Amino acid sequence: MGKRRIIMLLLAMGLFVLSGGAADHHPHVKSKANQATLEVRKMLKLLNKPGVKTIKSEDGDIVDCVDIYKQPAFDHPALRNHKIQMTPNLQFASEVPSSSPSPSPSPIASSPVQNDHNSSQQILSQIWQKSGSCPGGTIPIRRIRRQDLLRAASLEHFGKKPANSYYSTNDEKGAVIINGTRVELGPQINRSAAILITVGYSYTGAQGDINIWNPRVQSPDEFTTAQIWLKNGPGDAFESVESGWVVNPKLYGDGASRLFVYWTKDAYKSTGCFDLTCSGFVHTNKYLALGMALGPVSSEMGPQYQATFSITKDFHTNNWWVRVGQNIPVGYFPPELFFYLTKGVAALVEWENHPHTATEMGSGDFAWGKLGNACYIKQVRIIDYSMQLKYPEWVGTYTDEEYCYTALNYAASLAEEPVFYFGGPGLNPPDCNYLL
C-alpha cells in the first residue's frame, strides 16, 4: 500500500484456554502448589495498589481509590520519570453534531429515556457509582482478586489477548479492496472479523457512537467486544491502542458488559493488557473505572443505549487520549510505550474468537436486523492532520464468517449518513457455515 494508512472499525472476541489437572498429595506436588500460592500473592500485591478509600459495588466488584501518582502505569520502566498530563489538549476544527446532553461534573447523567427503539440514549454510567465516589487526587481501580488470577491460563497471560495467528491462504477471502487498494485482513486462526474499513493518509484518531449490548458468551474461555482500535506497524508485530465495551468472563468473572482499554506493542505476543492489569495506560478520571460494568444496556426492539468512544493523538505531548461520552477524558497511552504509533495510525473495531462457537457478536442478531435488533456504530469519524472530525471518504465492509456474523453499512437515503451495523449468533444448529 506504499505510504497509505488504514482505518477500520471492528467488533472483537477472543479465546483463552485454562488448563488444570487432578489433585496429587505427593510432596513434590505440594511444594509446587505452595510456590504457586506465593506467586499469586506476590502478583496480587503488585497489581493492587493501596487505596485511600474502598467502595463495594452492588454487583460484587470492589473499587479502590488509589493516589493518581501511585497507579500501576508507573511500574513500567519507560514511565519512571513520566509527568502526568491531567487534561488533553484536543481542539478540532469541527465537532460532530450531537443531540446528546452537555457534559456534567460527573459522567453519570444522561438524556431522558425514550421507550422508542428508533431513538438512542447517550449513556455513560457504571454500577459501582451508586455505592460511592473517589476523592480528588485519586483514581478508581477495580480490585484484582485471587479467583481472577486463577481463571487465567497462567499468571503471565492474565489480562492479555492471545497473539494473532493467520491461516495460509492465497484466495480473496482475507482481503478487501478499498478505492483500488487491497487491504489484507486475515483470515485469522483464533479470531474473525466484521469490519468497517477505509484507506487514507495520516489518521491521528477515530471515534464513533457505539451501541451498548450484553451479548452471550458461550464459554468462559472466550470474550466479545465492540471497540475502536487504532493500529500501525507490520502485520506480525503491529502496535495498537483500543477502547470500547467488552464481555470477558475469563478476566472479570461474569457476563457483564464493561468499559475497557487495551494496548500492545507486538501484536499481543508479550506486551500490553486489558485496563490496568499491567503497567502502561495512565488513568486520570476519578469518576470512571476501567473494567467495571456499564448499565443499562440495549434490548431487542426496546430502548437503545450508546456511548461515544474516541481515541485521539495530542500533538503537544504525543499521548493517545481515550475519551468517552461527551468528550470525558478517561486517560491516555503514553508515547513511551510505542514506536510506530508516534507516526500515522490505523483504527479498527473487530470481533475475534475461536471460530464456529455460539458466542454472540454485538446484540446476537445479524446486521440486517438494523436499529432495535442489531448492534451499531453511528457518527463514524476519522481525524487527520487537518484536525477535523469527518466521515471517511472511502469505506467498505468485510466479514470472514458471513453465515455466522454479518456487517452492513446502511443509509436509508442518499441524504442520510450511513450507520454501521454488525453482529450475529455464532454457531447455532444447523452449523452457520453449512452454506459455505
GROMACS .gro file of C-alpha atoms in nm:
model
  436
    1MET     CA    1   0.000   0.000   0.000
    2GLY     CA    2   0.305   0.231  -0.001
    3LYS     CA    3   0.266   0.518   0.245
    4ARG     CA    4  -0.107   0.478   0.285
    5ARG     CA    5  -0.257   0.420   0.624
    6ILE     CA    6  -0.563   0.212   0.708
    7ILE     CA    7  -0.852   0.297   0.938
    8MET     CA    8  -1.114   0.038   1.038
    9LEU     CA    9  -1.392  -0.012   1.288
   10LEU     CA   10  -1.439  -0.371   1.416
   11LEU     CA   11  -1.606  -0.581   1.690
   12ALA     CA   12  -1.381  -0.817   1.893
   13MET     CA   13  -1.392  -1.157   2.069
   14GLY     CA   14  -1.110  -1.386   2.179
   15LEU     CA   15  -1.023  -1.731   2.305
   16PHE     CA   16  -0.830  -1.824   2.615
   17VAL     CA   17  -0.775  -2.180   2.738
   18LEU     CA   18  -0.747  -2.264   3.107
   19SER     CA   19  -0.587  -2.599   3.180
   20GLY     CA   20  -0.576  -2.794   3.504
   21GLY     CA   21  -0.512  -3.137   3.645
   22ALA     CA   22  -0.619  -3.373   3.920
   23ALA     CA   23  -0.500  -3.313   4.277
   24ASP     CA   24  -0.192  -3.502   4.393
   25HIS     CA   25  -0.069  -3.543   4.750
   26HIS     CA   26   0.293  -3.614   4.655
   27PRO     CA   27   0.537  -3.383   4.842
   28HIS     CA   28   0.677  -3.251   4.514
   29VAL     CA   29   0.327  -3.153   4.400
   30LYS     CA   30   0.260  -2.987   4.737
   31SER     CA   31   0.582  -2.789   4.701
   32LYS     CA   32   0.478  -2.669   4.357
   33ALA     CA   33   0.134  -2.575   4.491
   34ASN     CA   34   0.292  -2.373   4.771
   35GLN     CA   35   0.513  -2.194   4.520
   36ALA     CA   36   0.213  -2.117   4.301
   37THR     CA   37   0.030  -1.972   4.604
   38LEU     CA   38   0.326  -1.748   4.681
   39GLU     CA   39   0.339  -1.629   4.320
   40VAL     CA   40  -0.033  -1.545   4.325
   41ARG     CA   41   0.010  -1.344   4.646
   42LYS     CA   42   0.309  -1.162   4.500
   43MET     CA   43   0.118  -1.069   4.185
   44LEU     CA   44  -0.187  -0.952   4.382
   45LYS     CA   45   0.039  -0.724   4.584
   46LEU     CA   46   0.192  -0.588   4.264
   47LEU     CA   47  -0.142  -0.528   4.092
   48ASN     CA   48  -0.347  -0.391   4.382
   49LYS     CA   49  -0.205  -0.058   4.492
   50PRO     CA   50  -0.302   0.061   4.843
   51GLY     CA   51  -0.616   0.275   4.832
   52VAL     CA   52  -0.721   0.568   5.048
   53LYS     CA   53  -1.085   0.453   5.020
   54THR     CA   54  -1.264   0.131   4.928
   55ILE     CA   55  -1.604   0.109   4.758
   56LYS     CA   56  -1.803  -0.216   4.738
   57SER     CA   57  -2.024  -0.222   4.431
   58GLU     CA   58  -2.368  -0.383   4.447
   59ASP     CA   59  -2.264  -0.622   4.167
   60GLY     CA   60  -1.987  -0.770   4.385
   61ASP     CA   61  -1.686  -0.583   4.249
   62ILE     CA   62  -1.457  -0.378   4.473
   63VAL     CA   63  -1.308  -0.040   4.377
   64ASP     CA   64  -1.000   0.102   4.547
   65CYS     CA   65  -0.944   0.479   4.527
   66VAL     CA   66  -0.569   0.497   4.462
   67ASP     CA   67  -0.340   0.801   4.464
   68ILE     CA   68  -0.312   0.901   4.097
   69TYR     CA   69   0.068   0.912   4.125
   70LYS     CA   70   0.082   0.556   4.263
   71GLN     CA   71  -0.119   0.383   3.988
   72PRO     CA   72   0.016   0.074   3.805
   73ALA     CA   73   0.124   0.275   3.496
   74PHE     CA   74   0.438   0.393   3.668
   75ASP     CA   75   0.568   0.040   3.727
   76HIS     CA   76   0.659   0.043   3.356
   77PRO     CA   77   1.037   0.104   3.315
   78ALA     CA   78   0.977   0.359   3.038
   79LEU     CA   79   0.742   0.565   3.257
   80ARG     CA   80   0.952   0.602   3.572
   81ASN     CA   81   1.007   0.974   3.501
   82HIS     CA   82   0.679   1.034   3.315
   83LYS     CA   83   0.491   1.352   3.407
   84ILE     CA   84   0.113   1.306   3.420
   85GLN     CA   85  -0.094   1.509   3.176
   86MET     CA   86  -0.417   1.579   3.364
   87THR     CA   87  -0.625   1.706   3.070
   88PRO     CA   88  -0.586   1.665   2.691
   89ASN     CA   89  -0.506   1.948   2.450
   90LEU     CA   90  -0.755   1.848   2.183
   91GLN     CA   91  -0.933   2.108   1.973
   92PHE     CA   92  -1.091   2.014   1.641
   93ALA     CA   93  -1.183   2.244   1.356
   94SER     CA   94  -1.533   2.094   1.353
   95GLU     CA   95  -1.714   1.879   1.605
   96VAL     CA   96  -1.974   1.613   1.523
   97PRO     CA   97  -2.326   1.749   1.582
   98SER     CA   98  -2.497   1.563   1.865
   99SER     CA   99  -2.836   1.561   2.034
  100SER     CA  100  -2.675   1.423   2.349
  101PRO     CA  101  -2.670   1.615   2.678
  102SER     CA  102  -2.399   1.862   2.777
  103PRO     CA  103  -2.111   1.735   2.993
  104SER     CA  104  -2.174   1.727   3.367
  105PRO     CA  105  -1.923   1.725   3.654
  106SER     CA  106  -1.993   1.353   3.698
  107PRO     CA  107  -2.041   1.139   3.385
  108ILE     CA  108  -2.343   0.962   3.533
  109ALA     CA  109  -2.613   1.190   3.392
  110SER     CA  110  -2.784   1.110   3.064
  111SER     CA  111  -3.069   1.230   2.845
  112PRO     CA  112  -3.430   1.130   2.924
  113VAL     CA  113  -3.512   0.767   2.849
  114GLN     CA  114  -3.732   0.712   2.547
  115ASN     CA  115  -3.906   0.378   2.503
  116ASP     CA  116  -3.888   0.405   2.126
  117HIS     CA  117  -3.625   0.178   1.971
  118ASN     CA  118  -3.587   0.431   1.690
  119SER     CA  119  -3.416   0.676   1.927
  120SER     CA  120  -3.093   0.625   2.117
  121GLN     CA  121  -2.992   0.746   2.460
  122GLN     CA  122  -2.637   0.863   2.525
  123ILE     CA  123  -2.540   0.670   2.838
  124LEU     CA  124  -2.225   0.654   3.042
  125SER     CA  125  -2.295   0.513   3.388
  126GLN     CA  126  -2.132   0.236   3.588
  127ILE     CA  127  -2.297   0.028   3.857
  128TRP     CA  128  -2.029   0.095   4.122
  129GLN     CA  129  -2.106   0.470   4.109
  130LYS     CA  130  -2.428   0.404   4.303
  131SER     CA  131  -2.221   0.298   4.606
  132GLY     CA  132  -1.983   0.594   4.639
  133SER     CA  133  -1.719   0.810   4.473
  134CYS     CA  134  -1.344   0.860   4.490
  135PRO     CA  135  -1.191   1.176   4.643
  136GLY     CA  136  -0.985   1.424   4.445
  137GLY     CA  137  -0.630   1.323   4.365
  138THR     CA  138  -0.726   0.955   4.334
  139ILE     CA  139  -0.847   0.723   4.058
  140PRO     CA  140  -1.087   0.425   4.090
  141ILE     CA  141  -0.922   0.089   4.021
  142ARG     CA  142  -1.109  -0.242   4.011
  143ARG     CA  143  -0.950  -0.470   4.269
  144ILE     CA  144  -0.799  -0.791   4.131
  145ARG     CA  145  -0.878  -1.091   4.349
  146ARG     CA  146  -0.731  -1.439   4.381
  147GLN     CA  147  -1.011  -1.600   4.180
  148ASP     CA  148  -0.942  -1.357   3.894
  149LEU     CA  149  -0.583  -1.477   3.865
  150LEU     CA  150  -0.679  -1.844   3.895
  151ARG     CA  151  -0.913  -1.817   3.595
  152ALA     CA  152  -0.622  -1.720   3.370
  153ALA     CA  153  -0.429  -1.979   3.169
  154SER     CA  154  -0.122  -1.862   3.361
  155LEU     CA  155  -0.014  -1.562   3.564
  156GLU     CA  156   0.190  -1.448   3.264
  157HIS     CA  157  -0.125  -1.446   3.046
  158PHE     CA  158  -0.350  -1.270   3.297
  159GLY     CA  159  -0.527  -0.975   3.134
  160LYS     CA  160  -0.386  -1.047   2.788
  161LYS     CA  161  -0.526  -1.144   2.448
  162PRO     CA  162  -0.381  -1.438   2.254
  163ALA     CA  163  -0.126  -1.350   1.987
  164ASN     CA  164  -0.256  -1.309   1.631
  165SER     CA  165  -0.213  -1.615   1.407
  166TYR     CA  166  -0.312  -1.640   1.041
  167TYR     CA  167  -0.413  -1.919   0.806
  168SER     CA  168  -0.201  -1.964   0.497
  169THR     CA  169  -0.423  -1.866   0.205
  170ASN     CA  170  -0.395  -1.732  -0.148
  171ASP     CA  171  -0.763  -1.659  -0.205
  172GLU     CA  172  -0.956  -1.335  -0.176
  173LYS     CA  173  -1.132  -1.430   0.148
  174GLY     CA  174  -0.887  -1.248   0.373
  175ALA     CA  175  -0.879  -0.917   0.184
  176VAL     CA  176  -1.099  -0.623   0.085
  177ILE     CA  177  -1.048  -0.366  -0.192
  178ILE     CA  178  -1.098   0.000  -0.089
  179ASN     CA  179  -1.064   0.268  -0.359
  180GLY     CA  180  -0.838   0.038  -0.561
  181THR     CA  181  -0.619  -0.059  -0.265
  182ARG     CA  182  -0.605  -0.420  -0.145
  183VAL     CA  183  -0.616  -0.446   0.234
  184GLU     CA  184  -0.516  -0.778   0.390
  185LEU     CA  185  -0.737  -0.870   0.687
  186GLY     CA  186  -0.691  -1.242   0.754
  187PRO     CA  187  -0.837  -1.496   0.789
  188GLN     CA  188  -0.709  -1.548   1.142
  189ILE     CA  189  -0.692  -1.874   1.334
  190ASN     CA  190  -0.822  -1.753   1.671
  191ARG     CA  191  -1.050  -1.468   1.567
  192SER     CA  192  -1.276  -1.347   1.288
  193ALA     CA  193  -1.399  -1.002   1.186
  194ALA     CA  194  -1.692  -0.783   1.088
  195ILE     CA  195  -1.535  -0.460   0.976
  196LEU     CA  196  -1.598  -0.110   0.853
  197ILE     CA  197  -1.277  -0.001   0.684
  198THR     CA  198  -1.132   0.297   0.497
  199VAL     CA  199  -0.792   0.372   0.343
  200GLY     CA  200  -0.626   0.713   0.353
  201TYR     CA  201  -0.331   0.913   0.485
  202SER     CA  202  -0.204   1.018   0.829
  203TYR     CA  203  -0.500   0.940   1.052
  204THR     CA  204  -0.446   1.066   1.405
  205GLY     CA  205  -0.763   0.938   1.568
  206ALA     CA  206  -1.112   0.796   1.533
  207GLN     CA  207  -1.442   0.798   1.717
  208GLY     CA  208  -1.793   0.662   1.698
  209ASP     CA  209  -2.117   0.622   1.893
  210ILE     CA  210  -2.115   0.255   1.992
  211ASN     CA  211  -2.443   0.080   2.077
  212ILE     CA  212  -2.419  -0.097   2.417
  213TRP     CA  213  -2.549  -0.455   2.443
  214ASN     CA  214  -2.487  -0.757   2.664
  215PRO     CA  215  -2.420  -1.047   2.423
  216ARG     CA  216  -2.398  -1.404   2.547
  217VAL     CA  217  -2.055  -1.565   2.568
  218GLN     CA  218  -2.070  -1.942   2.529
  219SER     CA  219  -1.759  -2.032   2.727
  220PRO     CA  220  -1.551  -1.862   2.999
  221ASP     CA  221  -1.257  -1.902   2.760
  222GLU     CA  222  -1.399  -1.650   2.508
  223PHE     CA  223  -1.477  -1.280   2.500
  224THR     CA  224  -1.670  -1.043   2.276
  225THR     CA  225  -1.625  -0.669   2.235
  226ALA     CA  226  -1.734  -0.364   2.036
  227GLN     CA  227  -1.449  -0.118   2.013
  228ILE     CA  228  -1.239   0.141   1.835
  229TRP     CA  229  -0.893   0.009   1.751
  230LEU     CA  230  -0.604   0.231   1.630
  231LYS     CA  231  -0.322   0.034   1.476
  232ASN     CA  232   0.012   0.077   1.298
  233GLY     CA  233   0.321  -0.128   1.218
  234PRO     CA  234   0.392  -0.459   1.040
  235GLY     CA  235   0.124  -0.729   1.041
  236ASP     CA  236   0.315  -0.972   1.261
  237ALA     CA  237   0.432  -0.708   1.511
  238PHE     CA  238   0.178  -0.427   1.496
  239GLU     CA  239   0.116  -0.173   1.771
  240SER     CA  240  -0.239  -0.088   1.875
  241VAL     CA  241  -0.449   0.106   2.123
  242GLU     CA  242  -0.814   0.010   2.178
  243SER     CA  243  -1.123   0.110   2.375
  244GLY     CA  244  -1.492   0.020   2.391
  245TRP     CA  245  -1.705  -0.232   2.580
  246VAL     CA  246  -1.629  -0.600   2.639
  247VAL     CA  247  -1.790  -0.913   2.785
  248ASN     CA  248  -1.498  -1.122   2.915
  249PRO     CA  249  -1.586  -1.389   3.176
  250LYS     CA  250  -1.226  -1.515   3.185
  251LEU     CA  251  -1.095  -1.178   3.302
  252TYR     CA  252  -1.385  -1.034   3.501
  253GLY     CA  253  -1.569  -1.343   3.624
  254ASP     CA  254  -1.916  -1.272   3.481
  255GLY     CA  255  -2.110  -1.188   3.164
  256ALA     CA  256  -2.147  -0.812   3.216
  257SER     CA  257  -2.055  -0.552   2.952
  258ARG     CA  258  -1.765  -0.345   3.084
  259LEU     CA  259  -1.564  -0.036   2.989
  260PHE     CA  260  -1.213  -0.132   2.878
  261VAL     CA  261  -0.888  -0.015   2.720
  262TYR     CA  262  -0.612  -0.228   2.568
  263TRP     CA  263  -0.266  -0.177   2.418
  264THR     CA  264   0.011  -0.385   2.264
  265LYS     CA  265   0.348  -0.319   2.103
  266ASP     CA  266   0.399  -0.660   1.941
  267ALA     CA  267   0.065  -0.795   1.811
  268TYR     CA  268  -0.030  -0.932   2.155
  269LYS     CA  269   0.276  -1.158   2.175
  270SER     CA  270   0.413  -1.037   2.510
  271THR     CA  271   0.328  -0.670   2.570
  272GLY     CA  272   0.015  -0.488   2.680
  273CYS     CA  273  -0.307  -0.586   2.856
  274PHE     CA  274  -0.666  -0.500   2.937
  275ASP     CA  275  -0.720  -0.196   3.159
  276LEU     CA  276  -0.466  -0.160   3.443
  277THR     CA  277  -0.381  -0.531   3.473
  278CYS     CA  278  -0.027  -0.438   3.368
  279SER     CA  279   0.167  -0.111   3.363
  280GLY     CA  280   0.123   0.127   3.071
  281PHE     CA  281  -0.211   0.312   3.048
  282VAL     CA  282  -0.227   0.633   3.256
  283HIS     CA  283  -0.571   0.671   3.417
  284THR     CA  284  -0.682   1.027   3.505
  285ASN     CA  285  -1.061   1.017   3.568
  286LYS     CA  286  -1.187   0.980   3.925
  287TYR     CA  287  -1.546   0.906   3.816
  288LEU     CA  288  -1.493   0.619   3.570
  289ALA     CA  289  -1.326   0.286   3.649
  290LEU     CA  290  -1.181   0.060   3.382
  291GLY     CA  291  -1.312  -0.297   3.385
  292MET     CA  292  -1.633  -0.204   3.567
  293ALA     CA  293  -1.985  -0.287   3.445
  294LEU     CA  294  -2.187  -0.046   3.231
  295GLY     CA  295  -2.563  -0.010   3.255
  296PRO     CA  296  -2.830  -0.003   3.136
  297VAL     CA  297  -2.782  -0.193   2.810
  298SER     CA  298  -2.997  -0.205   2.497
  299SER     CA  299  -3.280  -0.455   2.450
  300GLU     CA  300  -3.443  -0.606   2.142
  301MET     CA  301  -3.698  -0.359   1.997
  302GLY     CA  302  -3.665  -0.164   2.323
  303PRO     CA  303  -3.464   0.140   2.439
  304GLN     CA  304  -3.125   0.172   2.271
  305TYR     CA  305  -2.823   0.295   2.466
  306GLN     CA  306  -2.497   0.415   2.323
  307ALA     CA  307  -2.176   0.592   2.425
  308THR     CA  308  -1.926   0.789   2.220
  309PHE     CA  309  -1.576   0.638   2.222
  310SER     CA  310  -1.277   0.835   2.094
  311ILE     CA  311  -0.901   0.776   2.076
  312THR     CA  312  -0.705   1.080   1.960
  313LYS     CA  313  -0.341   1.190   1.945
  314ASP     CA  314  -0.247   1.502   2.146
  315PHE     CA  315   0.022   1.674   1.938
  316HIS     CA  316   0.153   1.869   2.238
  317THR     CA  317   0.253   1.551   2.424
  318ASN     CA  318   0.205   1.269   2.168
  319ASN     CA  319  -0.019   1.093   2.422
  320TRP     CA  320  -0.309   0.889   2.280
  321TRP     CA  321  -0.613   1.005   2.477
  322VAL     CA  322  -0.921   0.789   2.538
  323ARG     CA  323  -1.242   0.987   2.579
  324VAL     CA  324  -1.597   0.865   2.629
  325GLY     CA  325  -1.942   1.021   2.637
  326GLN     CA  326  -1.939   1.395   2.581
  327ASN     CA  327  -1.560   1.428   2.548
  328ILE     CA  328  -1.496   1.299   2.901
  329PRO     CA  329  -1.124   1.206   2.932
  330VAL     CA  330  -1.054   0.863   3.084
  331GLY     CA  331  -0.675   0.864   3.044
  332TYR     CA  332  -0.407   0.805   2.784
  333PHE     CA  333  -0.149   0.573   2.632
  334PRO     CA  334   0.192   0.747   2.662
  335PRO     CA  335   0.420   0.759   2.353
  336GLU     CA  336   0.699   0.591   2.552
  337LEU     CA  337   0.514   0.261   2.502
  338PHE     CA  338   0.540   0.267   2.122
  339PHE     CA  339   0.747   0.325   1.808
  340TYR     CA  340   0.508   0.313   1.510
  341LEU     CA  341   0.222   0.487   1.693
  342THR     CA  342   0.424   0.805   1.715
  343LYS     CA  343   0.353   0.834   1.340
  344GLY     CA  344   0.038   0.787   1.130
  345VAL     CA  345  -0.216   0.530   1.254
  346ALA     CA  346  -0.488   0.286   1.156
  347ALA     CA  347  -0.808   0.242   1.358
  348LEU     CA  348  -1.044  -0.057   1.359
  349VAL     CA  349  -1.323  -0.233   1.551
  350GLU     CA  350  -1.303  -0.612   1.534
  351TRP     CA  351  -1.451  -0.928   1.677
  352GLU     CA  352  -1.207  -1.211   1.746
  353ASN     CA  353  -1.296  -1.562   1.855
  354HIS     CA  354  -1.216  -1.929   1.808
  355PRO     CA  355  -1.437  -1.983   1.500
  356HIS     CA  356  -1.771  -2.167   1.496
  357THR     CA  357  -1.879  -2.126   1.859
  358ALA     CA  358  -2.211  -1.997   1.987
  359THR     CA  359  -2.062  -1.680   2.133
  360GLU     CA  360  -2.271  -1.385   2.017
  361MET     CA  361  -2.140  -1.077   1.841
  362GLY     CA  362  -2.292  -0.734   1.906
  363SER     CA  363  -2.655  -0.789   2.008
  364GLY     CA  364  -2.654  -1.151   1.889
  365ASP     CA  365  -2.865  -1.056   1.586
  366PHE     CA  366  -2.746  -1.021   1.226
  367ALA     CA  367  -2.665  -0.679   1.083
  368TRP     CA  368  -2.974  -0.673   0.860
  369GLY     CA  369  -3.192  -0.652   1.173
  370LYS     CA  370  -3.074  -0.289   1.191
  371LEU     CA  371  -3.187  -0.044   1.461
  372GLY     CA  372  -3.354  -0.209   1.758
  373ASN     CA  373  -3.213  -0.551   1.672
  374ALA     CA  374  -2.851  -0.529   1.554
  375CYS     CA  375  -2.561  -0.355   1.727
  376TYR     CA  376  -2.442  -0.038   1.555
  377ILE     CA  377  -2.176   0.231   1.538
  378LYS     CA  378  -2.313   0.574   1.442
  379GLN     CA  379  -2.135   0.903   1.370
  380VAL     CA  380  -1.824   0.723   1.248
  381ARG     CA  381  -1.543   0.980   1.229
  382ILE     CA  382  -1.176   0.985   1.142
  383ILE     CA  383  -0.932   1.260   1.242
  384ASP     CA  384  -0.628   1.363   1.037
  385TYR     CA  385  -0.372   1.643   1.041
  386SER     CA  386  -0.640   1.893   0.939
  387MET     CA  387  -0.775   1.838   1.294
  388GLN     CA  388  -1.125   1.785   1.158
  389LEU     CA  389  -1.372   1.518   1.255
  390LYS     CA  390  -1.515   1.383   0.931
  391TYR     CA  391  -1.678   1.080   0.777
  392PRO     CA  392  -1.425   0.873   0.577
  393GLU     CA  393  -1.423   0.941   0.203
  394TRP     CA  394  -1.394   0.572   0.108
  395VAL     CA  395  -1.535   0.287   0.315
  396GLY     CA  396  -1.603  -0.083   0.276
  397THR     CA  397  -1.731  -0.369   0.491
  398TYR     CA  398  -1.588  -0.715   0.545
  399THR     CA  399  -1.676  -1.033   0.732
  400ASP     CA  400  -1.500  -1.368   0.709
  401GLU     CA  401  -1.782  -1.586   0.851
  402GLU     CA  402  -2.082  -1.431   0.680
  403TYR     CA  403  -2.324  -1.708   0.778
  404CYS     CA  404  -2.234  -1.663   1.146
  405TYR     CA  405  -2.182  -1.286   1.167
  406THR     CA  406  -2.259  -1.005   0.921
  407ALA     CA  407  -2.167  -0.642   0.855
  408LEU     CA  408  -2.377  -0.373   0.686
  409ASN     CA  409  -2.308  -0.003   0.627
  410TYR     CA  410  -2.665   0.119   0.575
  411ALA     CA  411  -2.824   0.453   0.485
  412ALA     CA  412  -3.199   0.485   0.430
  413SER     CA  413  -3.142   0.755   0.165
  414LEU     CA  414  -2.861   0.941  -0.012
  415ALA     CA  415  -2.927   1.236   0.218
  416GLU     CA  416  -2.850   1.032   0.530
  417GLU     CA  417  -2.514   0.928   0.668
  418PRO     CA  418  -2.463   0.550   0.682
  419VAL     CA  419  -2.480   0.358   1.008
  420PHE     CA  420  -2.252   0.057   1.053
  421TYR     CA  421  -2.448  -0.248   1.175
  422PHE     CA  422  -2.282  -0.576   1.272
  423GLY     CA  423  -2.341  -0.894   1.468
  424GLY     CA  424  -2.474  -1.246   1.472
  425PRO     CA  425  -2.545  -1.551   1.689
  426GLY     CA  426  -2.236  -1.752   1.602
  427LEU     CA  427  -2.281  -2.126   1.570
  428ASN     CA  428  -2.642  -2.238   1.605
  429PRO     CA  429  -2.784  -2.566   1.464
  430PRO     CA  430  -2.763  -2.614   1.178
  431ASP     CA  431  -2.398  -2.510   1.151
  432CYS     CA  432  -2.390  -2.145   1.043
  433ASN     CA  433  -2.128  -2.235   0.783
  434TYR     CA  434  -2.330  -2.506   0.613
  435LEU     CA  435  -2.381  -2.294   0.302
  436LEU     CA  436  -2.015  -2.208   0.252
   0.00000   0.00000   0.00000
